[in-house]
Amino acid sequence: MKKKLFTILECCVLTSVMAFGAAGCDGNNGNNGNSSGSGKVLAEIRALSNAEKLMIDADIGGRNAALDFNALKGDIESAQLVFKAKENISSFDFVMGDAVHTDGKTKLSADMFEVFAEKYLETEIPSSDSALVGSYPDPLVPIAGYKSRRENRVSKGENQGLWVNLNVPKDALAGSYTGEAVLTLNDQKIKIPVNVKIYNAAMPEEIHSRSLFYLDDSMFVKYEGGSEEIRKKYYDFFVKYRANLAILPGYPLTRTDVTKYIEDYAVYAQNPMVSAIALPYTATIVDGVSGIVDKSYCVEVLTAIAKKNVELRKAGNESVDLFKKAVYYLGTLIDEPVPAAYPRVKQCDLLIHQAKLEVAALNILAEYPDLQESVKKVNHIVTTKINEALYGTDTEGGIQTWCPLFDYFSSGENRKTALERLNSTDRQGGEDVWWYGCVGPRPPYPNYHIDSNVMQSRIIGWMQYDYQIHGNLYYRVNLWNKWINGQYVDTDIWKDPRSWESVNGDGRLIYPGSRYGVRGPISSIRMENIREGNEDYELLWLCEQGINEINAQKGTNFVAADVLSKWYDYLYTDVFVNENVTGKEFAEKRVELLELIELIYNDADEAVKALGKLN
């Protein structure tokens, strides 16, 4: 039951019920007329966009809707169906069929669609003053696993959500597809229309937004056993979702066998879908001060990368750059430093910088000036606000990659400062800017809380591109216990969403698959929106690249940032999501972007006309 008002999510829910439910409605009072079995109407049904969620007792409007997918080639696109039981439902199922192109021959086969049941978790405390207390959908359990545990039952008056991912082939034929899915409630089968639009452009195979998402190894071993196979499944899951796990599967963040490590590192670093890899490090004592990064081990790791890179180039891979993915994040040594720790921060940064210079000066790199420059640019990320006390030099150390919390960028002055640091010439390797969330910030800022408006996790990719923030750091994805009263305690994560004091779901973006027979992680609605947001980032990148190509081809001078600001200004202000934008309206604005991208890459003359109207 709801115990307090929740302005953002409730507004989204109520508005989207009115706006979105009309699609596909045929006036049959919750049943689309294409059913078999009992003639009694068992549920109200409607579709949702992938950028919203309904609590278990929310009004859904009682109208039908088709599942609509709008995607690029090589994209993963999601849609939702939600039904409210009018009586107890003892079993439900949902099966996707093929979707057929308008040419009558080409198909998106049913196995390209993945179906998940949305599992509800009940909150007892709100994550923010604006949050409702009640049951939220979050874990996305493969429908087969849900059925095997006989959880596919719904009590009268409750909602049940179904989430569907469409994995669009890279070589898919552009155009419109239609098909059907079948929702089974007890013995009643209800046909649900499926509409797919694939735009004539391809999702980039290379990731252009960087990320480090940390997997807690102790929790992983406790719940999943920690086998090499399962570790790789988890890593590959995040690669597919364009949100890389920080550490290579099977290796610690601290000192490891470099000879073995470098062989695996070289494989992952050449994968275009891997954007960043946190290099192992270890600590030492310098001048009686503990917790200082061991420079000699940094040199050992970076030297091994250099040697492997030269080996690959001599073998014929003339463009490979293994330093491009490498980053340092000394989370166990200088995370969120207070002023008293600033001297240690500078000392660690100076030692890393010196290690990079030593490796750049190696004889084996003398013939590769691009690699010499690349090793100097290896990020050293520190989670802190940008402040003059940590402005650095190559002789004193400081901050090479700034990583403030999301809310830091709510200030226009702070965003200006971040751009100044991006353009700073104080350091040989330059400076960079990332951002992160960790328990906070709370709404209305971006966050990953279960009881927040899901747009607050989805829109991060848009803001990140807009504000030229090059990476996203996240402290944990599998907090499968919880932090409370100053300690970690065991909990039942399938019933208790509280992960950190008074926060629901933070640090817990995925769930252990073993409970449902899954050889890998179980996703969440928030994780899916992180993926969608990362894909949206690529849409923005595609649009900018295409605009630049149009300018070169046609002699025009369109400014991508000005064009894209029409979307930015509609969706958010500073880092605050426009809470008046419904999930349906967001989906429509995204379609407008897809249409522009298709035009840019297929009809330059028409693209010039369209850009002229937007510029």
PDB file of N, CA, C and O in Angstrom, residues 90 112 262 292 339 443 470:
ATOM      1  N   SER A  90      -3.988 -18.206 -11.812  1.00  0.00           N
ATOM      2  CA  SER A  90      -3.156 -19.299 -11.306  1.00  0.00           C
ATOM      3  C   SER A  90      -1.904 -19.518 -12.129  1.00  0.00           C
ATOM      4  O   SER A  90      -0.917 -20.080 -11.642  1.00  0.00           O
ATOM      5  N   MET A 112      14.668 -14.059 -31.581  1.00  0.00           N
ATOM      6  CA  MET A 112      15.356 -12.778 -31.419  1.00  0.00           C
ATOM      7  C   MET A 112      14.739 -11.949 -30.292  1.00  0.00           C
ATOM      8  O   MET A 112      15.299 -10.924 -29.890  1.00  0.00           O
ATOM      9  N   ILE A 262      48.436 -10.236 -18.885  1.00  0.00           N
ATOM     10  CA  ILE A 262      48.576  -9.433 -20.097  1.00  0.00           C
ATOM     11  C   ILE A 262      48.020 -10.132 -21.316  1.00  0.00           C
ATOM     12  O   ILE A 262      47.530  -9.482 -22.251  1.00  0.00           O
ATOM     13  N   ILE A 292      50.280   4.134  -0.272  1.00  0.00           N
ATOM     14  CA  ILE A 292      50.778   4.809  -1.459  1.00  0.00           C
ATOM     15  C   ILE A 292      50.908   3.786  -2.577  1.00  0.00           C
ATOM     16  O   ILE A 292      51.381   2.665  -2.353  1.00  0.00           O
ATOM     17  N   PRO A 339      40.243  16.597   2.660  1.00  0.00           N
ATOM     18  CA  PRO A 339      41.425  17.466   2.518  1.00  0.00           C
ATOM     19  C   PRO A 339      42.692  16.905   3.160  1.00  0.00           C
ATOM     20  O   PRO A 339      43.794  17.089   2.614  1.00  0.00           O
ATOM     21  N   PRO A 443      16.837  11.895  -5.723  1.00  0.00           N
ATOM     22  CA  PRO A 443      15.999  12.708  -6.603  1.00  0.00           C
ATOM     23  C   PRO A 443      15.912  14.145  -6.093  1.00  0.00           C
ATOM     24  O   PRO A 443      15.931  14.364  -4.876  1.00  0.00           O
ATOM     25  N   HIS A 470      33.183  11.943 -20.018  1.00  0.00           N
ATOM     26  CA  HIS A 470      33.691  10.832 -20.829  1.00  0.00           C
ATOM     27  C   HIS A 470      33.549   9.459 -20.192  1.00  0.00           C
ATOM     28  O   HIS A 470      33.786   8.443 -20.869  1.00  0.00           O
TER      29      HIS A 470
END
